[in-house]
Amino acid sequence: QVQLVESGGGSVQAGGSLTLSCAASGYTSGGYCMVWFRQSPGKEREGVASIYTSDGNTYYDDSVKGRFTISRDNAKNTLYLQMNNLKPEDTAMYYCAADVTRAETRYCRGGYCYCFPVIRYFSIWGQGTQVTVSS
């Protein structure tokens, strides 16, 4: 059974940076879609970045594009989210989640295929790590 454990959250001022980590264990063979979701009080959980473990193709929500970078180290079974130029609106609980590669979340555009974070397909979750950005 796959287990995920996040770390790296904290409090920073606007414009600062944080790097979140998600250590994974219990993987079986095959490709996975790994996603960073976030949830603020009173808001729905939203996917901000995803990556395929098989080919490294990524997806970013427009709200974080150009500021966040998702990556993974397959040898260490660790997922990362480098967050730069943080804004107060980035304040949220951040969760990593995993799902097997499936057609329902595979989107292709111009020959580039990525995993779109459709939340109902993700059943493997970490406990979350809090990110707070002050102005």
Coordinates of C-alpha atoms in Angstrom, one line a residue:
Q1 CA 0.0 0.0 0.0
V2 CA 1.4 3.4 -1.0
Q3 CA 1.9 5.9 1.8
L4 CA 2.8 9.6 1.4
V5 CA 4.4 11.9 4.0
E6 CA 4.7 15.6 3.4
S7 CA 7.2 18.0 5.0
G8 CA 8.6 21.4 4.5
G9 CA 5.7 23.7 5.2
G10 CA 6.1 26.8 7.3
S11 CA 5.6 30.5 7.5
V12 CA 7.2 33.0 5.2
Q13 CA 6.7 36.6 4.1
A14 CA 5.4 37.5 0.6
G15 CA 8.1 37.1 -2.0
G16 CA 9.8 34.3 -0.1
S17 CA 10.3 30.7 -1.0
L18 CA 9.6 27.2 0.4
T19 CA 10.2 23.7 -0.8
L20 CA 7.8 21.0 0.1
S21 CA 8.7 17.3 0.0
C22 CA 6.6 14.2 -0.2
A23 CA 8.2 10.9 0.7
A24 CA 6.5 7.9 -0.8
S25 CA 6.7 4.3 0.1
G26 CA 5.0 1.0 -0.9
Y27 CA 4.9 1.7 -4.7
T28 CA 4.2 -1.1 -7.0
S29 CA 5.4 -1.3 -10.5
G30 CA 3.9 1.0 -13.2
G31 CA 3.5 4.7 -13.7
Y32 CA 1.8 7.1 -11.3
C33 CA 0.4 10.6 -11.5
M34 CA 1.7 12.6 -8.5
V35 CA -0.1 15.8 -7.6
W36 CA 0.2 18.7 -5.2
F37 CA -3.2 19.9 -4.0
R38 CA -3.9 22.7 -1.6
Q39 CA -6.9 23.8 0.4
S40 CA -7.6 27.1 2.1
P41 CA -10.3 27.5 4.8
G42 CA -13.7 27.7 3.1
K43 CA -12.4 26.7 -0.3
E44 CA -12.4 23.5 -2.3
R45 CA -9.2 21.5 -2.6
E46 CA -7.5 22.4 -5.8
G47 CA -4.7 20.7 -7.8
V48 CA -1.9 23.2 -8.4
A49 CA 0.8 20.9 -10.0
S50 CA 1.2 17.4 -11.3
I51 CA 3.9 15.1 -12.7
Y52 CA 4.0 11.7 -14.3
T53 CA 6.6 9.5 -12.7
S54 CA 7.1 7.7 -16.0
D55 CA 8.2 10.6 -18.2
G56 CA 8.3 13.6 -16.0
N57 CA 5.6 15.6 -17.9
T58 CA 4.1 18.3 -15.8
Y59 CA 1.0 20.4 -15.4
Y60 CA 0.6 23.7 -13.5
D61 CA -2.5 25.6 -12.6
D62 CA -2.4 29.2 -13.9
S63 CA -2.3 30.6 -10.4
V64 CA 1.2 29.1 -9.8
K65 CA 2.6 28.9 -13.3
G66 CA 6.0 30.5 -13.4
R67 CA 6.4 30.5 -9.6
F68 CA 6.1 26.8 -8.6
T69 CA 8.1 23.9 -9.9
I70 CA 7.1 20.2 -9.3
S71 CA 9.8 17.6 -9.6
R72 CA 10.5 14.1 -8.4
D73 CA 13.5 11.9 -7.5
N74 CA 12.5 8.4 -8.4
A75 CA 15.6 6.9 -6.8
K76 CA 14.5 8.5 -3.5
N77 CA 10.8 8.1 -4.1
T78 CA 10.3 11.7 -3.2
L79 CA 8.2 14.4 -4.8
Y80 CA 9.0 18.1 -4.4
L81 CA 7.3 21.4 -4.9
Q82 CA 9.6 24.4 -5.1
M83 CA 7.6 27.5 -4.4
N84 CA 9.0 30.9 -5.2
N85 CA 7.6 34.4 -5.1
L86 CA 5.0 33.3 -2.6
K87 CA 1.9 35.3 -2.2
P88 CA -0.6 35.6 0.7
E89 CA -3.2 33.8 -1.5
D90 CA -0.9 30.8 -1.5
T91 CA -1.6 30.2 2.1
A92 CA -3.2 26.8 2.5
M93 CA -2.7 23.2 3.6
Y94 CA -0.7 21.5 0.9
Y95 CA -1.3 17.8 0.2
C96 CA 0.5 15.4 -2.1
A97 CA -1.6 12.7 -3.7
A98 CA -1.0 9.8 -6.0
D99 CA -3.0 7.8 -8.6
V100 CA -2.1 5.3 -11.2
T101 CA -1.8 6.5 -14.7
R102 CA -5.3 6.4 -16.2
A103 CA -7.0 7.6 -19.3
E104 CA -9.5 9.7 -17.3
T105 CA -6.8 12.1 -16.1
R106 CA -4.5 12.0 -19.1
Y107 CA -4.8 15.1 -21.2
C108 CA -2.8 15.7 -24.4
R109 CA -2.3 18.9 -26.2
G110 CA 0.0 19.4 -29.2
G111 CA 1.6 16.0 -28.5
Y112 CA 2.4 16.8 -24.9
C113 CA 0.5 14.6 -22.5
Y114 CA 0.1 15.4 -18.8
C115 CA -1.9 14.4 -15.8
F116 CA -4.8 16.7 -15.0
P117 CA -5.7 16.7 -11.3
V118 CA -9.2 15.4 -11.2
I119 CA -9.6 15.0 -7.5
R120 CA -12.1 12.2 -7.4
Y121 CA -9.6 9.8 -8.9
F122 CA -7.0 10.3 -6.2
S123 CA -7.3 7.9 -3.3
I124 CA -3.8 8.0 -1.9
W125 CA -3.1 11.1 0.2
G126 CA -0.6 12.5 2.6
Q127 CA -1.5 14.2 5.9
G128 CA -0.8 17.7 4.6
T129 CA 1.7 20.4 5.5
Q130 CA 0.7 24.0 6.3
V131 CA 2.0 26.9 4.3
T132 CA 1.4 30.4 5.6
V133 CA 2.4 33.5 3.6
S134 CA 2.2 36.9 5.3
S135 CA 2.0 40.2 3.5

